[in-house]
Coordinates of C-alpha atoms and ligand atoms in Angstrom, one line a residue:
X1 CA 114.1 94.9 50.5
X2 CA 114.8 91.6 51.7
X3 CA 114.0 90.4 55.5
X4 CA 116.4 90.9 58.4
X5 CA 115.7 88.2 61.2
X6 CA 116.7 90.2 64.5
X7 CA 117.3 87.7 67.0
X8 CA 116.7 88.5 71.3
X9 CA 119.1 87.3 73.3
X10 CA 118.9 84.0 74.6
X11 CA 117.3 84.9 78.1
X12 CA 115.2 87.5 76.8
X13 CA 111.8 87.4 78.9
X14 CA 108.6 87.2 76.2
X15 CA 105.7 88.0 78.2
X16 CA 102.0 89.2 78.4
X17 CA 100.0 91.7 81.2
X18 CA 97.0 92.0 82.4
X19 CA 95.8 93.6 86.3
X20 CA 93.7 92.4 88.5
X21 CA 90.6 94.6 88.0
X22 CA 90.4 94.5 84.5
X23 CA 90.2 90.8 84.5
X24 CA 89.1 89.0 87.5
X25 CA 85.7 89.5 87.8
X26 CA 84.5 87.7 91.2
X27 CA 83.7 91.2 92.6
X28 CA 81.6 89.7 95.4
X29 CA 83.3 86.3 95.8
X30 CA 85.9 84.6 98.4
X31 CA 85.6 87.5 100.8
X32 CA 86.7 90.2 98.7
X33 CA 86.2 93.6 100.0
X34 CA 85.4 96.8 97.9
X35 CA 87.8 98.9 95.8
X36 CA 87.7 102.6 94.6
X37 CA 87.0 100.8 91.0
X38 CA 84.2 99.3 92.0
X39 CA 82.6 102.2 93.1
X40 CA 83.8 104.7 90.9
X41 CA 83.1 102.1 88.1
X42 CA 79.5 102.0 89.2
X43 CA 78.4 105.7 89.3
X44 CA 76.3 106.7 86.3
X45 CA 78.2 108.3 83.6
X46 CA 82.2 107.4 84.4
X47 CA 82.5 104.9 82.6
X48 CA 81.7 104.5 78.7
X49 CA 77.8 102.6 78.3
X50 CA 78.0 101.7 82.1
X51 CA 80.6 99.0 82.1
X52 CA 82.0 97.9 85.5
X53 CA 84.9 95.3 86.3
X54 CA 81.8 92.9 88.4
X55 CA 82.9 90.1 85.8
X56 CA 85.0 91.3 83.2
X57 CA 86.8 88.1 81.8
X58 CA 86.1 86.0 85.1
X59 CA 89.6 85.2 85.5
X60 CA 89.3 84.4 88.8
X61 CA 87.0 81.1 87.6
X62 CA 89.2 80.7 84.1
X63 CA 92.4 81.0 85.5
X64 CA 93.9 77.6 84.6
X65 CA 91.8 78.3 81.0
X66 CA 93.9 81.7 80.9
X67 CA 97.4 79.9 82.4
X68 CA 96.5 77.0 79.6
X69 CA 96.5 79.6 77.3
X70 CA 99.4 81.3 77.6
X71 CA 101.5 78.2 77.9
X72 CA 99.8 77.6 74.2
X73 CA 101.4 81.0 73.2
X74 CA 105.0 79.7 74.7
X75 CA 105.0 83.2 77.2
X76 CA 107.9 82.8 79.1
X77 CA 106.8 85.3 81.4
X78 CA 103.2 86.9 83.1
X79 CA 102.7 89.9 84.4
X80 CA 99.6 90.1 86.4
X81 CA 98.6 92.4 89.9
X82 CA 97.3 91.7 93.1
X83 CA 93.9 92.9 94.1
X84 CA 94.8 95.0 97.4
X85 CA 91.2 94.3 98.6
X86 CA 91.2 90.7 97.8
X87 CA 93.8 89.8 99.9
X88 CA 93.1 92.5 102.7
X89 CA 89.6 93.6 102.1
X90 CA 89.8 96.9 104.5
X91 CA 93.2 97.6 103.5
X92 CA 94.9 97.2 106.7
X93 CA 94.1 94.3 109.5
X94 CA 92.6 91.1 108.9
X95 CA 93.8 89.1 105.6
X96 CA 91.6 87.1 103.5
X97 CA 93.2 83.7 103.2
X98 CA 91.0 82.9 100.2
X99 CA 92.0 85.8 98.5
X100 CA 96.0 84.8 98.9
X101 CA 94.8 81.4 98.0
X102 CA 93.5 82.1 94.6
X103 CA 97.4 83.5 93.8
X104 CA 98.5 81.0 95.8
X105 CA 97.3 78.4 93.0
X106 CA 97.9 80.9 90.0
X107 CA 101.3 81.4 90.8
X108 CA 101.4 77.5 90.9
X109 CA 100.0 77.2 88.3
X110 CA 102.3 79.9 85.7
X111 CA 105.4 77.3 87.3
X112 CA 104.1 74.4 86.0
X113 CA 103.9 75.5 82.8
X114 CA 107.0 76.7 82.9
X115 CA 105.6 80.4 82.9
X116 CA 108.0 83.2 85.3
X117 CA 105.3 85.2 87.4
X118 CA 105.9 89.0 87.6
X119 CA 103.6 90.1 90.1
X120 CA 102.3 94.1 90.6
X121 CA 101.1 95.1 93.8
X122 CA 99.1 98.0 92.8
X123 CA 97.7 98.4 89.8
X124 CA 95.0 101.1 90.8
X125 CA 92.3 99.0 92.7
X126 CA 92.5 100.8 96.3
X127 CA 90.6 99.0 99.0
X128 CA 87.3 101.4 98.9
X129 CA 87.9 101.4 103.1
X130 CA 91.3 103.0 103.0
X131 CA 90.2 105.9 100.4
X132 CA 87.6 106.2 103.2
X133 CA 90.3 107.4 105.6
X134 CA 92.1 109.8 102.6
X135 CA 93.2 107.3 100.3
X136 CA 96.8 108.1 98.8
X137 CA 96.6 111.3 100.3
X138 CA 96.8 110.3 104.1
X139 CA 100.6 109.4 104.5
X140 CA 99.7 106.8 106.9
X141 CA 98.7 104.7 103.3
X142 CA 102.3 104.0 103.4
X143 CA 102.3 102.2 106.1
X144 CA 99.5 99.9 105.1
X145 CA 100.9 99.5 102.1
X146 CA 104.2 98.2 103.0
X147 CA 102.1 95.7 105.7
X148 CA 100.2 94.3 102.2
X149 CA 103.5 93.8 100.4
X150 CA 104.7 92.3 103.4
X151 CA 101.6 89.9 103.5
X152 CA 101.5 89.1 99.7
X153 CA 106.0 88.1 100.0
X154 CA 105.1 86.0 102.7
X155 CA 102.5 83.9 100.6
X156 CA 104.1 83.6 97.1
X157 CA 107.4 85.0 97.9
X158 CA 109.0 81.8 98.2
X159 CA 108.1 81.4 94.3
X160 CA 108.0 85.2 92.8
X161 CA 111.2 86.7 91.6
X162 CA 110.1 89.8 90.1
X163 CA 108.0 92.5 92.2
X164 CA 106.5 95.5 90.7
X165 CA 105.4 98.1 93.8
X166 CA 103.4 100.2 91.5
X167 CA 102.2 100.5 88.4
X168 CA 102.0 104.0 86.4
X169 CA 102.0 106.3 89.4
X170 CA 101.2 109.3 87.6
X171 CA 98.1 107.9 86.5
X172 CA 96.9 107.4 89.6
X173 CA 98.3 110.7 90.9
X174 CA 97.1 113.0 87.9
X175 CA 94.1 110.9 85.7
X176 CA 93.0 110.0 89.4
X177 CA 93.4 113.3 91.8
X178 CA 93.7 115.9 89.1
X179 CA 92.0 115.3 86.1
X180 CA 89.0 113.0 88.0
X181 CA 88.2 110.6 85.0
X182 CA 89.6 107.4 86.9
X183 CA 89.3 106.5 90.8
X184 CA 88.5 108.3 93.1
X185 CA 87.4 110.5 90.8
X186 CA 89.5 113.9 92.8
X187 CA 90.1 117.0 91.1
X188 CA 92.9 118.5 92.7
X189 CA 96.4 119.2 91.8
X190 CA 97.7 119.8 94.9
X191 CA 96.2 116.3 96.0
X192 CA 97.6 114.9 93.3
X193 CA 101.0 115.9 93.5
X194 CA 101.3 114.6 97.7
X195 CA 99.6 111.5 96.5
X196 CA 102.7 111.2 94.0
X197 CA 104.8 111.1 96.6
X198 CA 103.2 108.9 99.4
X199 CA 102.8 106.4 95.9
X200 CA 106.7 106.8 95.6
X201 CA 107.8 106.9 99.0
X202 CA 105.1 103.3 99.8
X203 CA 107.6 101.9 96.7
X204 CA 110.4 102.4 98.8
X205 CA 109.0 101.3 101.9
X206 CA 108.0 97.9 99.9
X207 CA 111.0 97.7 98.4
X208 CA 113.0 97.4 101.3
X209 CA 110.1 94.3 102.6
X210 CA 110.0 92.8 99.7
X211 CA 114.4 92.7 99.6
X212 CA 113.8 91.5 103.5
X213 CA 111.4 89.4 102.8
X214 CA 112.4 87.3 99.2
X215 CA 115.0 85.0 98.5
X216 CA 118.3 85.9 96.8
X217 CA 116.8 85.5 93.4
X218 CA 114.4 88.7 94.1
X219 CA 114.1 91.2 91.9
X220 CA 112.7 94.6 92.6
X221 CA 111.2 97.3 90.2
X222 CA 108.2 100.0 89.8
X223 CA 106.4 100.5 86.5
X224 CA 106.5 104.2 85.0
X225 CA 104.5 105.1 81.4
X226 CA 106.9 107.0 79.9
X227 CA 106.9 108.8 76.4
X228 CA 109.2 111.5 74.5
X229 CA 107.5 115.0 74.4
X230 CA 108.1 117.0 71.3
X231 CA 106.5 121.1 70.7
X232 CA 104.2 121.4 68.6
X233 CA 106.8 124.0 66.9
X234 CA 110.6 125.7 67.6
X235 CA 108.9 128.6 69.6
X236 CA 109.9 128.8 72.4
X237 CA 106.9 128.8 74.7
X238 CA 106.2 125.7 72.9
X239 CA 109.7 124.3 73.4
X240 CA 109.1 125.2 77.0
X241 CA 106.0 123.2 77.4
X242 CA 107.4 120.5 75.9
X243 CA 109.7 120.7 79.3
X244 CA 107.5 121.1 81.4
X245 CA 105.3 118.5 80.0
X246 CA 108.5 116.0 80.0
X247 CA 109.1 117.2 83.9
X248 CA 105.5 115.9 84.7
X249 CA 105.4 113.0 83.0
X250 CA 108.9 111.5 83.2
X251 CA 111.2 113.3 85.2
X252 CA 108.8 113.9 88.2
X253 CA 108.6 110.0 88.8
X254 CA 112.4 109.0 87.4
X255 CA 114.0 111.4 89.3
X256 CA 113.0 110.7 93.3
X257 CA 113.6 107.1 92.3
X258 CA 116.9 107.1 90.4
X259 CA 118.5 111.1 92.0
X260 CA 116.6 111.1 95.6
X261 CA 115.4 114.8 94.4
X262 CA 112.4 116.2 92.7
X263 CA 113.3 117.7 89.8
X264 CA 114.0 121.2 90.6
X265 CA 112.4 123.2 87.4
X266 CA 109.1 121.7 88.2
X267 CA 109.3 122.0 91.9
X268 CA 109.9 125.7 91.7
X269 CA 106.8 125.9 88.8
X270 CA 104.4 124.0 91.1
X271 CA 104.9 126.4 93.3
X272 CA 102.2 126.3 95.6
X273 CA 100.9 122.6 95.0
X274 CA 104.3 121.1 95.9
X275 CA 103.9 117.9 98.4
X276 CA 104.4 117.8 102.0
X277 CA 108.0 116.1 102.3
X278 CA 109.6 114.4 105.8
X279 CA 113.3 114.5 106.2
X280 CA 114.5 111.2 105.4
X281 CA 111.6 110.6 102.6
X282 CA 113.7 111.2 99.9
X283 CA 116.3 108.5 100.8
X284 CA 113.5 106.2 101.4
X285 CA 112.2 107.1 97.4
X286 CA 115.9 106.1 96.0
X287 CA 116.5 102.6 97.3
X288 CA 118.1 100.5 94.9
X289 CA 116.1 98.6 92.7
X290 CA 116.7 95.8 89.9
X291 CA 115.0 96.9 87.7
X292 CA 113.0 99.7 85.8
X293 CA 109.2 98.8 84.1
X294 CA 108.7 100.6 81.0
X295 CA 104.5 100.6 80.0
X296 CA 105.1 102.8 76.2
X297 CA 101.9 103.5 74.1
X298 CA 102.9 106.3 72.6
X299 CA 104.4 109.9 72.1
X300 CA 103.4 113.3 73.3
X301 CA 103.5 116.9 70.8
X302 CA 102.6 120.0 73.2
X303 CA 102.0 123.3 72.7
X304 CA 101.7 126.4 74.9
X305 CA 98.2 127.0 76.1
X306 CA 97.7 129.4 78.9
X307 CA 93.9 128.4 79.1
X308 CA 95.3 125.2 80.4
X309 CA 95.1 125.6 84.3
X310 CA 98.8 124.1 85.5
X311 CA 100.3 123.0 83.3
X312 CA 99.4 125.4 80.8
X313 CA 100.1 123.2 77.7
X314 CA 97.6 121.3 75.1
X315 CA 98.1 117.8 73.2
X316 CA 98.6 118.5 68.7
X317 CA 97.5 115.5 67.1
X318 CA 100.1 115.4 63.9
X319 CA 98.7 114.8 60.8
X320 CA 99.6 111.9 58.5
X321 CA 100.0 109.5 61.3
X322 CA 98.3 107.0 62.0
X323 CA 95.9 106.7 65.3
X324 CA 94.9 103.6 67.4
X325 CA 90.8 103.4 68.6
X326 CA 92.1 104.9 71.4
X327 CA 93.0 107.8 69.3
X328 CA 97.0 107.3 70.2
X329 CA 99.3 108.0 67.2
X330 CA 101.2 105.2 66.4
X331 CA 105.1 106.2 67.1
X332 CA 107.4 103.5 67.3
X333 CA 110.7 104.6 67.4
X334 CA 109.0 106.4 71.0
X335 CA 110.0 103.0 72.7
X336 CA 113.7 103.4 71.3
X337 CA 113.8 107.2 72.4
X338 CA 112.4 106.2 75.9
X339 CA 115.0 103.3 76.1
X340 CA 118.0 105.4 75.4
X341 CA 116.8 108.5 77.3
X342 CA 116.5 106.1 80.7
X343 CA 119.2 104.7 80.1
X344 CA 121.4 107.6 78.9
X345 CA 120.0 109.5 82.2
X346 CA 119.5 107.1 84.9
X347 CA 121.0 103.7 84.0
X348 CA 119.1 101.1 85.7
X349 CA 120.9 97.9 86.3
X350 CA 117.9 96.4 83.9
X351 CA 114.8 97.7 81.9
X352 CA 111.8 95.8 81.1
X353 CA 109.1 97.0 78.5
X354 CA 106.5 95.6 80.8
X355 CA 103.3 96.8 79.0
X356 CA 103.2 97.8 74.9
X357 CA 100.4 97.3 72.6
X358 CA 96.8 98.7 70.9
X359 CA 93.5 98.8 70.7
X360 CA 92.3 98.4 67.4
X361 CA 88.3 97.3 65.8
X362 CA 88.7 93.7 66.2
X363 CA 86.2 92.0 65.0
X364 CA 85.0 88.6 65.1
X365 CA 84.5 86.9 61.1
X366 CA 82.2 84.7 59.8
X367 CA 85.0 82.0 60.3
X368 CA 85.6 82.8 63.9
X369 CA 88.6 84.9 63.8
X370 CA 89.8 88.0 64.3
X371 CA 92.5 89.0 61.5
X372 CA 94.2 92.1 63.3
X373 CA 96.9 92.4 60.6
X374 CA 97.5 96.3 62.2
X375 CA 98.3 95.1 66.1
X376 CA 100.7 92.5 64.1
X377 CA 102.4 95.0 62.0
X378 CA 102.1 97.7 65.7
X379 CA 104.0 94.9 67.7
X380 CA 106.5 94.6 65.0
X381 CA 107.8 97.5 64.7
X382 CA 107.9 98.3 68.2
X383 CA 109.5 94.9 68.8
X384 CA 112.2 96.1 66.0
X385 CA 112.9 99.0 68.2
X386 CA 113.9 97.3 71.3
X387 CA 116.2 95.4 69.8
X388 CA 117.5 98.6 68.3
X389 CA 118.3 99.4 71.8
X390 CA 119.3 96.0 72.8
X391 CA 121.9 96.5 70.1
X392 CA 123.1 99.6 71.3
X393 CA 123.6 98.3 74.7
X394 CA 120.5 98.8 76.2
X395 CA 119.9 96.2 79.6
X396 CA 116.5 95.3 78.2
X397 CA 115.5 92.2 79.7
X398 CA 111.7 91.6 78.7
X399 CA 109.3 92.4 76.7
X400 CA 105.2 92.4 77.8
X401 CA 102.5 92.6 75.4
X402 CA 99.5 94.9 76.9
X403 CA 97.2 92.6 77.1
X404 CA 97.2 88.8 77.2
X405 CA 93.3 89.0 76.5
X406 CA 91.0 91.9 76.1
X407 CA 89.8 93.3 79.5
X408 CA 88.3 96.0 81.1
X409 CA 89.9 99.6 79.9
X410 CA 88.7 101.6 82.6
X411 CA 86.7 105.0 81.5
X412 CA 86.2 103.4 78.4
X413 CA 85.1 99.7 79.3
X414 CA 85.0 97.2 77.3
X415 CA 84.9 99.0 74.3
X416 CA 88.5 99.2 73.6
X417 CA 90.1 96.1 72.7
X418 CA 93.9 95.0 73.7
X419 CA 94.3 91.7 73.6
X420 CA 96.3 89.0 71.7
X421 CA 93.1 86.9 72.6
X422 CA 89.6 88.2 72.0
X423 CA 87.3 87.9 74.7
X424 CA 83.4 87.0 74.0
X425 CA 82.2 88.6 77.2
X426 CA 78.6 87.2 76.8
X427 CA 80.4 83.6 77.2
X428 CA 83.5 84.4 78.0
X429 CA 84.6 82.0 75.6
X430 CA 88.1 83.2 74.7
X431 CA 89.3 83.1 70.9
X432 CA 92.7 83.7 69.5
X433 CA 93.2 87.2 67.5
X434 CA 96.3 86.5 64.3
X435 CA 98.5 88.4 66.5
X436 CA 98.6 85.6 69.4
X437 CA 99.9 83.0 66.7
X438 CA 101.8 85.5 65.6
X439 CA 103.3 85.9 68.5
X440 CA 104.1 82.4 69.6
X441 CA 106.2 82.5 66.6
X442 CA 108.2 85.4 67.7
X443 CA 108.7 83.5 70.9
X444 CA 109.6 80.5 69.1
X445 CA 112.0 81.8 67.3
X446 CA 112.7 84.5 69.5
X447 CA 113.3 87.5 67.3
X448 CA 111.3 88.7 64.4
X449 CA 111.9 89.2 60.4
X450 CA 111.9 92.7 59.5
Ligands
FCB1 C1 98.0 101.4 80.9 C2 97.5 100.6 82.0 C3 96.8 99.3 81.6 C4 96.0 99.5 80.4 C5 96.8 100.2 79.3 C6 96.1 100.3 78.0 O1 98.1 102.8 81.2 O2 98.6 100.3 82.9 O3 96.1 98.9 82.7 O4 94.9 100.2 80.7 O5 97.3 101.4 79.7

């Protein structure tokens, strides 16, 4: 079959992301205070052979390295976090000038070479003093929270035009409160599902100081990881965990923000565990915002299990597909189903794919280079898919590859690799993986040929 070259439009944003944990290293340095990762990260046995985030890729040294190096991939556009306990190091009170003045100088930096910042406020690294009085279950988090957006805008909000107030809530909520295998390390639904909504209704607290706060230009948006849900078959138990697993995932987070309601199924099946709500909270969760972050990896297949405790469902792995090292099946046209779903059921005024990638084995060879043919050939064909939806009408507006280099992947360390650019840790010499070049081309010409 010959090639098709499908062409972006002429705006479209080509990015890369990365968070602040994962990368910057400096855990000690320019009066940075503790977060919940750096505890969590150092208590034997949570995280795969030890690893913590004390250095990762020591961004916060190579930053002009990592800056030089995106402007050698042409990235029109980084996505990168704030460390909470950098800039604020017990959460609330005194800032750390240094701290604003290392994103100070990055954010400098990405405009020189020509490089739009899209900055995240959280992306999971709590100050360790705040979980100390609750964490995201003490409502009065949302408070503090909105005072950090408010200190970040005031810094670089004269140069940002695209905030993200959170990034993948229900991670934090459920792999963080519920499940227990990233900080703080709770297990708890109930916890879980009010630290849902103080995460939600601290995005709607920042989204009005960050509107207050920026210039005209400002854009505002929050970051959900979204997949489809499928049953494992047509029964229907199975077809109604597939619901209920969709209501969790997706619709528990989509809904506040785009409705100003909880969707009602899953309120009435939590039961119990349902979150303490003020009047007036819900209107404060649905301010208008630009935009909507899409992070897709992959898809989920369910099936009823009553063993399970609430939501009574299990993962199927389907056979013949093929897996990434993090054992993810590879599902493309999932970033196409996600796309249309939002869109068909919400419509945002604009939709970026603001995190999409894999871990695969990379390996260094004898000639210094890492041939990952299979993340090529994975960003391809999920690259053809939002321009499937792009076609259709879809306001997609970006696209961000998870990761610019390979980091820190929380429980499982540094042994999963997501980068276009392979990290030696041991030297931290950075090397780029076939996919960057690759890459640059797509930016170049800004489409691919499929
Ligand atoms: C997402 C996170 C990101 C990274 C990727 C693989 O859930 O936002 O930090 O870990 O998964």
């Amino acid at each position: 079959m010959p090639e098709k070259f499908l062409k972006f439009p002429d705006d479209f944003l080509w990015g890369a992301a990365t968070s602040s944990y994962q990368i910057e290293g400096a855990c000690n340095e320019g009066g940075r205070g503790e977060s919940i990762w750096d505890i969590f990260s150092h208590i034997p046995g949570r995280i795969c052979k030890g690893d913590t985030g004390d250095i990762a890729c020591d961004h916060y040294h190579l930053y002009e390295e990592d800056v030089d190096n995106m402007k050698k991939i042409g990235l029109k556009a980084y996505r990168f976090s704030i460390s909470w306990p950098r800039v604020i190091p017990e959460g609330k009170g005194k800032v750390n000038e240094a701290g604003l003045d290392f994103y100070d100088r990055l954010v400098d930096k990405l405009l020189e070479a020509d490089i739009e910042p899209f900055v995240t406020l959280y992306h999971w690294d709590l100050p360790q003093a705040l979980q100390d009085k609750g964490g995201w279950k003490n409502r009065d988090i949302v408070g503090y929270f909105a005072d950090y957006a408010a200190v970040v805008a005031h810094r670089i909000g004269d140069r940002v035009h695209y905030w993200i107030t959170h990034n993948e809530p229900w991670v934090v909520s459920f792999l963080g409160h519920a499940f227990g295998t990233h900080a703080p390390g709770i297990m708890d639904f109930s916890i879980a599902l009010q630290v849902s909504h103080h995460l939600l209704l601290s995005h709607g607290e920042a989204v009005q100081v960050l509107k207050a706060i920026g210039n005209e230009k400002n854009n505002v948006g929050i970051t959900f990881n979204l997949s489809p849900l499928f049953p494992a078959s047509q029964k229907e138990e199975d077809i109604k965990a597939a619901e209920r697993g969709d209501g969790s995932l997706n619709r528990w987070f989509l809904d506040p923000v785009f409705k100003g309601a909880y969707p009602s199924d899953m309120w009435s099946y939590y039961q119990d565990d349902v979150p303490q709500i003020s009047p007036g909270d819900m209107s404060i969760i649905s301010r208008k915002i630009d935009f909507l972050g899409v992070n897709y990896y992959s898809r989920w297949v369910v099936k009823d299990d009553p063993r399970n405790r609430i939501l009574k469902l299990s993962f199927l792995k389907p056979d013949q597909a093929e897996y990434t090292d993090m054992d993810w099946e590879v599902y493309p046209q999932g970033i196409y189903e996600v796309l249309k779903r939002v869109q068909n059921d919400y419509s945002p005024r604009a939709i970026y794919i603001t995190e999409n990638g894999v871990a695969f084995l990379d390996k260094l060879d004898k000639e210094a280079k890492v041939k990952d043919d299979q993340r090529i050939s994975y960003l391809k064909e999920h690259i053809s898919f939002v321009h499937k939806a792009i076609e259709e009408g879809i306001k997609v507006k970006g696209y961000f590859v998870w990761s610019l280099m390979d980091n820190f992947e929380w429980a499982y360390g540094y042994s999963k690799r997501f980068g276009l650019i392979y990290v030696d840790y041991p030297t931290q010499k950075r090397i780029f993986k076939e996919s960057a070049y690759w890459y640059k081309k797509v930016i170049e010409n800004n489409g691919i040929s499929y």
